[in-house]
Amino acid sequence: MRAGWGYPAANVLHLVGLAMLLGAIALLDLRLLGYGRRLPVPEVSRLLTPLGVAGLLLVCVTGVCLFAADASALIGSRIMQLKLGVVAVAVINALAFGVCFRDRLADWDTRPPRLGRASAALSLLCWPLALVLGRLIAYT
């Protein structure tokens, strides 16, 4: 896959997916932490969740392609393993948030509950950390 345009195309699409995912997640998480109080939480979630999900799907598909191009080297990489663990925590956090809180977002315009804010903080920690770890893979 490294020959021709396949690898660079997958890399560019991976970056586009990351921008979609991290942009949407960061804005929603910041709203949950109290920024942009004039914007209703349900509306912010309704607008940004599809963008974040599309970004996540694009990142997953292109990530598999990028991994397949160099699987023998990446499979033993401790940084790659750590990145996948951080991504797993972030995805589980997002899924748990959706399952536990999706129907209660209308009540969160003034101040989300502590658990909701903790989920947003964890998300803001995990997703950028996964991005940094992904970049570090190239240097190990």
Short mmCIF file of N, CA and C in Angstrom, two decimals:
data_model
loop_
_atom_site.label_atom_id
_atom_site.label_comp_id
_atom_site.label_asym_id
_atom_site.label_seq_id
_atom_site.Cartn_x
_atom_site.Cartn_y
_atom_site.Cartn_z
N MET A 1 0.82 -1.19 0.00
CA MET A 1 0.00 0.00 0.00
C MET A 1 0.86 1.25 0.00
N ARG A 2 2.11 1.16 0.40
CA ARG A 2 2.96 2.34 0.45
C ARG A 2 3.34 2.81 -0.95
N ALA A 3 3.22 1.97 -1.94
CA ALA A 3 3.53 2.38 -3.31
C ALA A 3 2.34 3.14 -3.89
N GLY A 4 2.64 4.11 -4.71
CA GLY A 4 1.57 4.86 -5.37
C GLY A 4 0.89 5.84 -4.43
N TRP A 5 -0.40 6.05 -4.69
CA TRP A 5 -1.15 7.08 -3.97
C TRP A 5 -1.97 6.54 -2.80
N GLY A 6 -2.03 5.25 -2.63
CA GLY A 6 -2.88 4.67 -1.58
C GLY A 6 -2.53 5.12 -0.18
N TYR A 7 -1.26 5.03 0.18
CA TYR A 7 -0.85 5.39 1.53
C TYR A 7 -1.02 6.89 1.79
N PRO A 8 -0.54 7.76 0.89
CA PRO A 8 -0.74 9.19 1.14
C PRO A 8 -2.22 9.58 1.19
N ALA A 9 -3.04 8.96 0.36
CA ALA A 9 -4.48 9.25 0.38
C ALA A 9 -5.10 8.82 1.71
N ALA A 10 -4.74 7.63 2.18
CA ALA A 10 -5.25 7.16 3.47
C ALA A 10 -4.78 8.07 4.60
N ASN A 11 -3.55 8.55 4.51
CA ASN A 11 -3.01 9.44 5.53
C ASN A 11 -3.77 10.77 5.55
N VAL A 12 -4.02 11.34 4.40
CA VAL A 12 -4.77 12.61 4.32
C VAL A 12 -6.19 12.43 4.84
N LEU A 13 -6.84 11.35 4.43
CA LEU A 13 -8.21 11.09 4.91
C LEU A 13 -8.23 10.81 6.41
N HIS A 14 -7.17 10.21 6.92
CA HIS A 14 -7.06 9.99 8.36
C HIS A 14 -7.01 11.33 9.10
N LEU A 15 -6.24 12.25 8.56
CA LEU A 15 -6.15 13.59 9.17
C LEU A 15 -7.48 14.34 9.08
N VAL A 16 -8.17 14.21 7.98
CA VAL A 16 -9.49 14.84 7.84
C VAL A 16 -10.45 14.26 8.88
N GLY A 17 -10.43 12.94 9.03
CA GLY A 17 -11.28 12.29 10.04
C GLY A 17 -10.92 12.74 11.45
N LEU A 18 -9.64 12.89 11.72
CA LEU A 18 -9.20 13.37 13.04
C LEU A 18 -9.70 14.78 13.30
N ALA A 19 -9.62 15.63 12.29
CA ALA A 19 -10.10 17.01 12.45
C ALA A 19 -11.60 17.02 12.73
N MET A 20 -12.35 16.21 12.01
CA MET A 20 -13.79 16.12 12.23
C MET A 20 -14.09 15.62 13.65
N LEU A 21 -13.43 14.54 14.01
CA LEU A 21 -13.67 13.90 15.31
C LEU A 21 -13.26 14.81 16.46
N LEU A 22 -12.01 15.26 16.45
CA LEU A 22 -11.52 16.06 17.57
C LEU A 22 -12.19 17.42 17.63
N GLY A 23 -12.49 18.01 16.49
CA GLY A 23 -13.18 19.30 16.49
C GLY A 23 -14.56 19.18 17.12
N ALA A 24 -15.33 18.20 16.68
CA ALA A 24 -16.68 18.01 17.21
C ALA A 24 -16.65 17.65 18.69
N ILE A 25 -15.79 16.72 19.04
CA ILE A 25 -15.71 16.26 20.44
C ILE A 25 -15.27 17.41 21.35
N ALA A 26 -14.25 18.14 20.94
CA ALA A 26 -13.74 19.23 21.79
C ALA A 26 -14.80 20.29 22.02
N LEU A 27 -15.53 20.66 20.98
CA LEU A 27 -16.56 21.69 21.15
C LEU A 27 -17.68 21.22 22.08
N LEU A 28 -18.12 19.99 21.90
CA LEU A 28 -19.18 19.46 22.78
C LEU A 28 -18.67 19.33 24.22
N ASP A 29 -17.47 18.81 24.38
CA ASP A 29 -16.92 18.64 25.72
C ASP A 29 -16.74 19.99 26.42
N LEU A 30 -16.26 20.98 25.69
CA LEU A 30 -16.09 22.31 26.28
C LEU A 30 -17.43 22.90 26.69
N ARG A 31 -18.47 22.65 25.88
CA ARG A 31 -19.81 23.13 26.26
C ARG A 31 -20.27 22.45 27.54
N LEU A 32 -20.00 21.16 27.67
CA LEU A 32 -20.38 20.44 28.88
C LEU A 32 -19.61 20.92 30.10
N LEU A 33 -18.42 21.46 29.87
CA LEU A 33 -17.62 21.98 30.98
C LEU A 33 -17.94 23.44 31.31
N GLY A 34 -18.90 24.02 30.59
CA GLY A 34 -19.36 25.35 30.96
C GLY A 34 -19.09 26.46 29.98
N TYR A 35 -18.35 26.21 28.93
CA TYR A 35 -18.08 27.25 27.94
C TYR A 35 -19.26 27.36 26.97
N GLY A 36 -19.54 28.57 26.52
CA GLY A 36 -20.62 28.77 25.56
C GLY A 36 -21.99 28.51 26.15
N ARG A 37 -22.23 29.00 27.33
CA ARG A 37 -23.49 28.73 28.04
C ARG A 37 -24.73 29.23 27.29
N ARG A 38 -24.55 30.14 26.36
CA ARG A 38 -25.70 30.63 25.60
C ARG A 38 -26.22 29.59 24.62
N LEU A 39 -25.39 28.60 24.31
CA LEU A 39 -25.78 27.55 23.37
C LEU A 39 -26.39 26.38 24.13
N PRO A 40 -27.61 25.97 23.79
CA PRO A 40 -28.23 24.83 24.49
C PRO A 40 -27.46 23.54 24.24
N VAL A 41 -27.21 22.79 25.30
CA VAL A 41 -26.47 21.53 25.21
C VAL A 41 -27.11 20.57 24.21
N PRO A 42 -28.43 20.37 24.23
CA PRO A 42 -29.01 19.42 23.27
C PRO A 42 -28.77 19.84 21.82
N GLU A 43 -28.81 21.14 21.55
CA GLU A 43 -28.59 21.62 20.19
C GLU A 43 -27.14 21.42 19.76
N VAL A 44 -26.22 21.71 20.65
CA VAL A 44 -24.80 21.51 20.36
C VAL A 44 -24.55 20.02 20.08
N SER A 45 -25.11 19.17 20.92
CA SER A 45 -24.96 17.73 20.74
C SER A 45 -25.57 17.25 19.42
N ARG A 46 -26.77 17.76 19.12
CA ARG A 46 -27.46 17.35 17.89
C ARG A 46 -26.66 17.75 16.65
N LEU A 47 -26.01 18.91 16.69
CA LEU A 47 -25.24 19.38 15.54
C LEU A 47 -23.89 18.69 15.41
N LEU A 48 -23.23 18.43 16.53
CA LEU A 48 -21.85 17.96 16.48
C LEU A 48 -21.69 16.44 16.53
N THR A 49 -22.64 15.74 17.12
CA THR A 49 -22.50 14.29 17.24
C THR A 49 -22.38 13.59 15.88
N PRO A 50 -23.22 13.92 14.89
CA PRO A 50 -23.04 13.25 13.59
C PRO A 50 -21.68 13.52 12.95
N LEU A 51 -21.16 14.73 13.12
CA LEU A 51 -19.84 15.06 12.60
C LEU A 51 -18.76 14.23 13.30
N GLY A 52 -18.87 14.12 14.61
CA GLY A 52 -17.91 13.32 15.36
C GLY A 52 -17.97 11.85 15.00
N VAL A 53 -19.17 11.33 14.83
CA VAL A 53 -19.34 9.91 14.46
C VAL A 53 -18.76 9.67 13.06
N ALA A 54 -19.03 10.57 12.13
CA ALA A 54 -18.48 10.43 10.78
C ALA A 54 -16.95 10.48 10.82
N GLY A 55 -16.41 11.38 11.63
CA GLY A 55 -14.96 11.45 11.78
C GLY A 55 -14.39 10.18 12.37
N LEU A 56 -15.06 9.64 13.39
CA LEU A 56 -14.60 8.39 14.00
C LEU A 56 -14.61 7.24 13.00
N LEU A 57 -15.67 7.14 12.22
CA LEU A 57 -15.74 6.08 11.21
C LEU A 57 -14.63 6.22 10.17
N LEU A 58 -14.39 7.46 9.72
CA LEU A 58 -13.32 7.70 8.75
C LEU A 58 -11.96 7.36 9.35
N VAL A 59 -11.73 7.73 10.59
CA VAL A 59 -10.47 7.43 11.27
C VAL A 59 -10.29 5.92 11.42
N CYS A 60 -11.34 5.22 11.75
CA CYS A 60 -11.25 3.76 11.91
C CYS A 60 -10.90 3.08 10.59
N VAL A 61 -11.59 3.45 9.53
CA VAL A 61 -11.35 2.83 8.22
C VAL A 61 -9.93 3.13 7.74
N THR A 62 -9.55 4.40 7.78
CA THR A 62 -8.21 4.76 7.30
C THR A 62 -7.13 4.25 8.25
N GLY A 63 -7.43 4.19 9.54
CA GLY A 63 -6.46 3.65 10.49
C GLY A 63 -6.15 2.18 10.21
N VAL A 64 -7.16 1.42 9.87
CA VAL A 64 -6.94 0.01 9.51
C VAL A 64 -6.06 -0.08 8.26
N CYS A 65 -6.33 0.78 7.29
CA CYS A 65 -5.51 0.80 6.06
C CYS A 65 -4.06 1.16 6.38
N LEU A 66 -3.85 2.19 7.19
CA LEU A 66 -2.50 2.60 7.55
C LEU A 66 -1.80 1.51 8.36
N PHE A 67 -2.53 0.87 9.25
CA PHE A 67 -1.97 -0.21 10.04
C PHE A 67 -1.56 -1.38 9.14
N ALA A 68 -2.43 -1.73 8.20
CA ALA A 68 -2.16 -2.86 7.31
C ALA A 68 -0.90 -2.64 6.47
N ALA A 69 -0.60 -1.37 6.18
CA ALA A 69 0.58 -1.07 5.37
C ALA A 69 1.88 -1.39 6.09
N ASP A 70 1.85 -1.44 7.41
CA ASP A 70 3.07 -1.68 8.18
C ASP A 70 2.77 -2.51 9.43
N ALA A 71 1.90 -3.48 9.30
CA ALA A 71 1.41 -4.24 10.45
C ALA A 71 2.51 -4.95 11.21
N SER A 72 3.48 -5.52 10.51
CA SER A 72 4.52 -6.28 11.21
C SER A 72 5.33 -5.40 12.15
N ALA A 73 5.57 -4.15 11.79
CA ALA A 73 6.32 -3.24 12.66
C ALA A 73 5.43 -2.67 13.76
N LEU A 74 4.18 -2.40 13.43
CA LEU A 74 3.28 -1.75 14.38
C LEU A 74 2.73 -2.69 15.45
N ILE A 75 2.61 -3.95 15.14
CA ILE A 75 1.99 -4.89 16.07
C ILE A 75 2.77 -4.98 17.39
N GLY A 76 4.08 -4.81 17.34
CA GLY A 76 4.89 -4.89 18.54
C GLY A 76 5.20 -3.55 19.17
N SER A 77 4.71 -2.48 18.60
CA SER A 77 5.00 -1.14 19.12
C SER A 77 4.23 -0.87 20.40
N ARG A 78 4.96 -0.58 21.48
CA ARG A 78 4.31 -0.26 22.76
C ARG A 78 3.48 1.01 22.65
N ILE A 79 3.95 1.97 21.87
CA ILE A 79 3.20 3.21 21.70
C ILE A 79 1.90 2.95 20.95
N MET A 80 1.95 2.08 19.94
CA MET A 80 0.74 1.72 19.21
C MET A 80 -0.26 1.03 20.14
N GLN A 81 0.23 0.15 20.97
CA GLN A 81 -0.64 -0.55 21.92
C GLN A 81 -1.26 0.44 22.91
N LEU A 82 -0.45 1.37 23.37
CA LEU A 82 -0.96 2.39 24.29
C LEU A 82 -2.00 3.27 23.60
N LYS A 83 -1.72 3.64 22.35
CA LYS A 83 -2.68 4.46 21.59
C LYS A 83 -4.01 3.72 21.46
N LEU A 84 -3.97 2.47 21.09
CA LEU A 84 -5.21 1.70 20.93
C LEU A 84 -5.96 1.59 22.26
N GLY A 85 -5.22 1.47 23.36
CA GLY A 85 -5.86 1.44 24.68
C GLY A 85 -6.53 2.75 25.01
N VAL A 86 -5.86 3.86 24.70
CA VAL A 86 -6.43 5.19 24.96
C VAL A 86 -7.67 5.40 24.08
N VAL A 87 -7.60 4.99 22.83
CA VAL A 87 -8.75 5.11 21.93
C VAL A 87 -9.91 4.26 22.46
N ALA A 88 -9.61 3.07 22.95
CA ALA A 88 -10.67 2.21 23.50
C ALA A 88 -11.34 2.89 24.69
N VAL A 89 -10.56 3.49 25.58
CA VAL A 89 -11.13 4.21 26.73
C VAL A 89 -12.00 5.36 26.24
N ALA A 90 -11.51 6.10 25.25
CA ALA A 90 -12.26 7.25 24.73
C ALA A 90 -13.58 6.82 24.07
N VAL A 91 -13.55 5.74 23.31
CA VAL A 91 -14.77 5.25 22.65
C VAL A 91 -15.75 4.72 23.69
N ILE A 92 -15.27 3.97 24.66
CA ILE A 92 -16.15 3.46 25.72
C ILE A 92 -16.77 4.63 26.49
N ASN A 93 -15.97 5.64 26.77
CA ASN A 93 -16.47 6.83 27.46
C ASN A 93 -17.58 7.49 26.63
N ALA A 94 -17.37 7.64 25.33
CA ALA A 94 -18.37 8.27 24.46
C ALA A 94 -19.64 7.43 24.39
N LEU A 95 -19.49 6.12 24.26
CA LEU A 95 -20.66 5.25 24.21
C LEU A 95 -21.43 5.28 25.53
N ALA A 96 -20.71 5.22 26.64
CA ALA A 96 -21.37 5.27 27.95
C ALA A 96 -22.08 6.60 28.14
N PHE A 97 -21.46 7.68 27.69
CA PHE A 97 -22.09 8.99 27.78
C PHE A 97 -23.40 8.99 26.99
N GLY A 98 -23.35 8.48 25.77
CA GLY A 98 -24.55 8.45 24.94
C GLY A 98 -25.66 7.61 25.55
N VAL A 99 -25.31 6.46 26.08
CA VAL A 99 -26.30 5.56 26.68
C VAL A 99 -26.87 6.16 27.96
N CYS A 100 -26.01 6.70 28.80
CA CYS A 100 -26.44 7.16 30.12
C CYS A 100 -27.09 8.54 30.12
N PHE A 101 -26.66 9.42 29.22
CA PHE A 101 -27.06 10.81 29.35
C PHE A 101 -27.82 11.40 28.18
N ARG A 102 -27.89 10.74 27.06
CA ARG A 102 -28.48 11.31 25.84
C ARG A 102 -29.88 11.90 26.09
N ASP A 103 -30.70 11.22 26.86
CA ASP A 103 -32.08 11.68 27.08
C ASP A 103 -32.18 12.78 28.13
N ARG A 104 -31.10 13.07 28.83
CA ARG A 104 -31.15 14.07 29.91
C ARG A 104 -30.43 15.37 29.56
N LEU A 105 -29.94 15.51 28.34
CA LEU A 105 -29.16 16.69 27.98
C LEU A 105 -29.95 17.99 28.09
N ALA A 106 -31.25 17.94 27.90
CA ALA A 106 -32.07 19.16 27.98
C ALA A 106 -32.00 19.79 29.37
N ASP A 107 -31.70 19.01 30.38
CA ASP A 107 -31.61 19.53 31.75
C ASP A 107 -30.23 20.09 32.08
N TRP A 108 -29.32 20.07 31.13
CA TRP A 108 -27.93 20.40 31.41
C TRP A 108 -27.51 21.80 30.97
N ASP A 109 -28.44 22.63 30.56
CA ASP A 109 -28.05 23.95 30.06
C ASP A 109 -27.43 24.83 31.12
N THR A 110 -27.83 24.69 32.36
CA THR A 110 -27.25 25.52 33.41
C THR A 110 -25.94 24.93 33.92
N ARG A 111 -25.97 23.68 34.34
CA ARG A 111 -24.75 23.02 34.83
C ARG A 111 -24.92 21.51 34.73
N PRO A 112 -24.15 20.88 33.84
CA PRO A 112 -24.22 19.43 33.74
C PRO A 112 -23.81 18.78 35.06
N PRO A 113 -24.31 17.58 35.34
CA PRO A 113 -23.93 16.88 36.57
C PRO A 113 -22.43 16.56 36.57
N ARG A 114 -21.92 16.30 37.73
CA ARG A 114 -20.49 16.04 37.92
C ARG A 114 -20.01 14.89 37.02
N LEU A 115 -20.80 13.83 36.91
CA LEU A 115 -20.40 12.69 36.09
C LEU A 115 -20.32 13.08 34.61
N GLY A 116 -21.23 13.93 34.15
CA GLY A 116 -21.19 14.41 32.78
C GLY A 116 -19.95 15.26 32.52
N ARG A 117 -19.61 16.10 33.49
CA ARG A 117 -18.41 16.93 33.35
C ARG A 117 -17.15 16.07 33.40
N ALA A 118 -17.16 15.05 34.24
CA ALA A 118 -16.01 14.14 34.31
C ALA A 118 -15.82 13.40 32.99
N SER A 119 -16.93 12.99 32.38
CA SER A 119 -16.86 12.32 31.08
C SER A 119 -16.28 13.26 30.02
N ALA A 120 -16.70 14.52 30.04
CA ALA A 120 -16.17 15.50 29.09
C ALA A 120 -14.67 15.72 29.32
N ALA A 121 -14.26 15.81 30.56
CA ALA A 121 -12.83 16.01 30.88
C ALA A 121 -12.00 14.80 30.43
N LEU A 122 -12.52 13.60 30.69
CA LEU A 122 -11.82 12.39 30.25
C LEU A 122 -11.68 12.37 28.74
N SER A 123 -12.74 12.75 28.05
CA SER A 123 -12.72 12.82 26.60
C SER A 123 -11.67 13.81 26.10
N LEU A 124 -11.62 14.98 26.73
CA LEU A 124 -10.63 16.00 26.34
C LEU A 124 -9.20 15.57 26.64
N LEU A 125 -9.04 14.62 27.53
CA LEU A 125 -7.72 14.07 27.81
C LEU A 125 -7.38 12.96 26.81
N CYS A 126 -8.31 12.04 26.59
CA CYS A 126 -8.02 10.84 25.79
C CYS A 126 -7.81 11.13 24.30
N TRP A 127 -8.71 11.87 23.69
CA TRP A 127 -8.60 12.05 22.24
C TRP A 127 -7.33 12.77 21.81
N PRO A 128 -6.96 13.89 22.43
CA PRO A 128 -5.67 14.50 22.04
C PRO A 128 -4.47 13.61 22.37
N LEU A 129 -4.55 12.86 23.49
CA LEU A 129 -3.47 11.93 23.83
C LEU A 129 -3.32 10.86 22.74
N ALA A 130 -4.42 10.35 22.25
CA ALA A 130 -4.36 9.36 21.17
C ALA A 130 -3.73 9.97 19.92
N LEU A 131 -4.05 11.22 19.64
CA LEU A 131 -3.46 11.92 18.49
C LEU A 131 -1.95 12.04 18.66
N VAL A 132 -1.50 12.46 19.83
CA VAL A 132 -0.07 12.61 20.09
C VAL A 132 0.64 11.25 20.00
N LEU A 133 0.04 10.23 20.60
CA LEU A 133 0.64 8.90 20.53
C LEU A 133 0.73 8.42 19.08
N GLY A 134 -0.27 8.71 18.29
CA GLY A 134 -0.23 8.34 16.88
C GLY A 134 0.94 8.98 16.15
N ARG A 135 1.20 10.23 16.47
CA ARG A 135 2.35 10.91 15.85
C ARG A 135 3.66 10.32 16.34
N LEU A 136 3.70 9.95 17.62
CA LEU A 136 4.94 9.39 18.18
C LEU A 136 5.30 8.04 17.57
N ILE A 137 4.33 7.32 17.06
CA ILE A 137 4.60 6.02 16.44
C ILE A 137 5.62 6.16 15.32
N ALA A 138 5.53 7.24 14.58
CA ALA A 138 6.44 7.44 13.45
C ALA A 138 7.89 7.62 13.90
N TYR A 139 8.11 7.96 15.15
CA TYR A 139 9.45 8.25 15.64
C TYR A 139 10.04 7.14 16.51
N THR A 140 9.36 6.00 16.55
CA THR A 140 9.89 4.90 17.36
C THR A 140 10.28 3.73 16.49
#
